[in-house]
GROMACS .gro file of C-alpha atoms in nm:
model
  116
    1MET     CA    1   0.923   0.695  -0.141
    2PHE     CA    2   0.664   0.531   0.048
    3GLU     CA    3   0.465   0.794  -0.016
    4LEU     CA    4   0.512   0.720  -0.391
    5ALA     CA    5   0.448   0.335  -0.312
    6ASP     CA    6   0.111   0.407  -0.157
    7ALA     CA    7   0.003   0.635  -0.461
    8VAL     CA    8   0.079   0.389  -0.697
    9ALA     CA    9  -0.080   0.115  -0.451
   10SER     CA   10  -0.404   0.323  -0.468
   11ALA     CA   11  -0.416   0.457  -0.775
   12PRO     CA   12  -0.753   0.320  -0.921
   13GLY     CA   13  -0.681   0.095  -1.273
   14ARG     CA   14  -0.342   0.100  -1.443
   15VAL     CA   15  -0.089   0.419  -1.367
   16GLY     CA   16  -0.075   0.652  -1.661
   17SER     CA   17   0.189   0.849  -1.588
   18LEU     CA   18   0.435   0.942  -1.304
   19PRO     CA   19   0.279   1.313  -1.338
   20GLY     CA   20  -0.030   1.148  -1.229
   21LEU     CA   21   0.075   0.970  -0.931
   22SER     CA   22   0.134   1.359  -0.840
   23LEU     CA   23  -0.262   1.420  -0.827
   24GLU     CA   24  -0.292   1.103  -0.570
   25PRO     CA   25  -0.438   1.226  -0.240
   26GLU     CA   26  -0.159   0.941  -0.089
   27PHE     CA   27   0.134   1.174  -0.243
   28ARG     CA   28   0.134   1.451  -0.090
   29ARG     CA   29   0.392   1.637  -0.300
   30GLY     CA   30   0.469   1.805  -0.648
   31HIS     CA   31   0.497   1.664  -0.944
   32GLY     CA   32   0.888   1.699  -0.920
   33SER     CA   33   0.884   1.486  -0.581
   34VAL     CA   34   0.855   1.176  -0.802
   35TYR     CA   35   1.109   1.186  -1.009
   36ALA     CA   36   1.297   1.324  -0.674
   37ALA     CA   37   1.215   1.059  -0.539
   38LEU     CA   38   1.297   0.764  -0.772
   39THR     CA   39   1.640   0.953  -0.862
   40ALA     CA   40   1.737   1.006  -0.485
   41GLY     CA   41   1.519   0.817  -0.283
   42ARG     CA   42   1.679   0.497  -0.073
   43ILE     CA   43   1.441   0.200   0.139
   44ASP     CA   44   1.654   0.016   0.420
   45GLU     CA   45   1.537  -0.332   0.270
   46SER     CA   46   1.593  -0.475   0.555
   47ARG     CA   47   1.370  -0.252   0.817
   48LEU     CA   48   1.132  -0.303   0.536
   49ARG     CA   49   1.129  -0.670   0.533
   50ARG     CA   50   1.121  -0.694   0.910
   51LEU     CA   51   0.759  -0.458   0.853
   52LEU     CA   52   0.598  -0.651   0.604
   53LEU     CA   53   0.691  -1.003   0.813
   54ALA     CA   54   0.537  -0.867   1.095
   55ALA     CA   55   0.243  -0.808   0.869
   56VAL     CA   56   0.134  -1.110   0.757
   57PRO     CA   57   0.037  -1.375   1.014
   58ALA     CA   58   0.278  -1.678   1.053
   59GLY     CA   59   0.039  -2.038   1.027
   60ARG     CA   60   0.120  -2.368   1.119
   61GLU     CA   61   0.436  -2.433   1.306
   62ARG     CA   62   0.532  -2.062   1.249
   63LEU     CA   63   0.585  -2.100   0.889
   64VAL     CA   64   0.512  -1.764   0.702
   65TRP     CA   65   0.390  -1.854   0.309
   66PHE     CA   66   0.429  -1.630   0.000
   67ALA     CA   67   0.288  -1.655  -0.362
   68GLY     CA   68   0.484  -1.472  -0.621
   69ASP     CA   69   0.457  -1.380  -0.943
   70VAL     CA   70   0.673  -1.236  -1.180
   71SER     CA   71   0.519  -1.040  -1.500
   72ASN     CA   72   0.715  -0.894  -1.788
   73TRP     CA   73   0.642  -0.551  -2.059
   74PRO     CA   74   0.806  -0.577  -2.318
   75ARG     CA   75   0.905  -0.255  -2.466
   76PRO     CA   76   1.122  -0.351  -2.770
   77GLU     CA   77   1.043   0.031  -2.892
   78ALA     CA   78   1.203   0.205  -2.589
   79VAL     CA   79   1.601   0.163  -2.674
   80CYS     CA   80   1.669   0.488  -2.431
   81SER     CA   81   1.480   0.379  -2.115
   82PRO     CA   82   1.690   0.284  -1.863
   83GLN     CA   83   1.729  -0.051  -1.681
   84ARG     CA   84   1.548  -0.283  -1.941
   85LEU     CA   85   1.677  -0.640  -1.945
   86MET     CA   86   1.591  -0.931  -2.192
   87VAL     CA   87   1.205  -1.085  -2.138
   88HIS     CA   88   1.017  -1.361  -2.260
   89ASP     CA   89   0.768  -1.300  -2.472
   90LYS     CA   90   0.567  -1.524  -2.683
   91SER     CA   91   0.465  -1.272  -2.894
   92ALA     CA   92   0.806  -1.118  -3.006
   93ARG     CA   93   0.924  -1.134  -3.402
   94THR     CA   94   1.291  -1.076  -3.346
   95LEU     CA   95   1.511  -1.117  -3.612
   96ALA     CA   96   1.707  -1.425  -3.496
   97GLY     CA   97   1.360  -1.626  -3.384
   98HIS     CA   98   1.352  -1.636  -3.046
   99PRO     CA   99   1.087  -1.561  -2.773
  100VAL     CA  100   1.292  -1.307  -2.679
  101THR     CA  101   1.285  -0.902  -2.660
  102SER     CA  102   1.380  -0.603  -2.460
  103GLY     CA  103   1.174  -0.488  -2.141
  104TRP     CA  104   1.103  -0.468  -1.792
  105PRO     CA  105   1.008  -0.808  -1.555
  106PHE     CA  106   0.780  -0.710  -1.262
  107ALA     CA  107   0.722  -0.894  -0.943
  108VAL     CA  108   0.448  -0.876  -0.704
  109MET     CA  109   0.474  -1.091  -0.408
  110ALA     CA  110   0.134  -1.190  -0.194
  111GLY     CA  111   0.129  -1.312   0.194
  112LEU     CA  112  -0.079  -1.634   0.241
  113GLU     CA  113  -0.311  -1.699   0.522
  114TRP     CA  114  -0.401  -2.000   0.664
  115GLY     CA  115  -0.749  -2.101   0.671
  116PRO     CA  116  -1.009  -2.198   0.930
   0.00000   0.00000   0.00000
């Protein structure tokens, strides 16, 4: 699972496909392992949280600051894709006239450092 995350993080540009990730040097397994990692892989969330917080230097008064963003990837045509949610899309043209469609939200978090 971590090699898969490394492959996503180090891929040059947007990831085109899951089998394409298996060609990244950071993913040292075969293309079938990509699907196996996503199906059966588990991440110890508390351990990952401790690891990530250890990498971010504490700022003034020992505070750690993060910036976050959630971007939506609208996919209304992907009716058989798993785990789609309702997401806001200002360009969506639905029958009810609301800017809501199905898709996936992606969250990005970044640790912020204090300046000199």
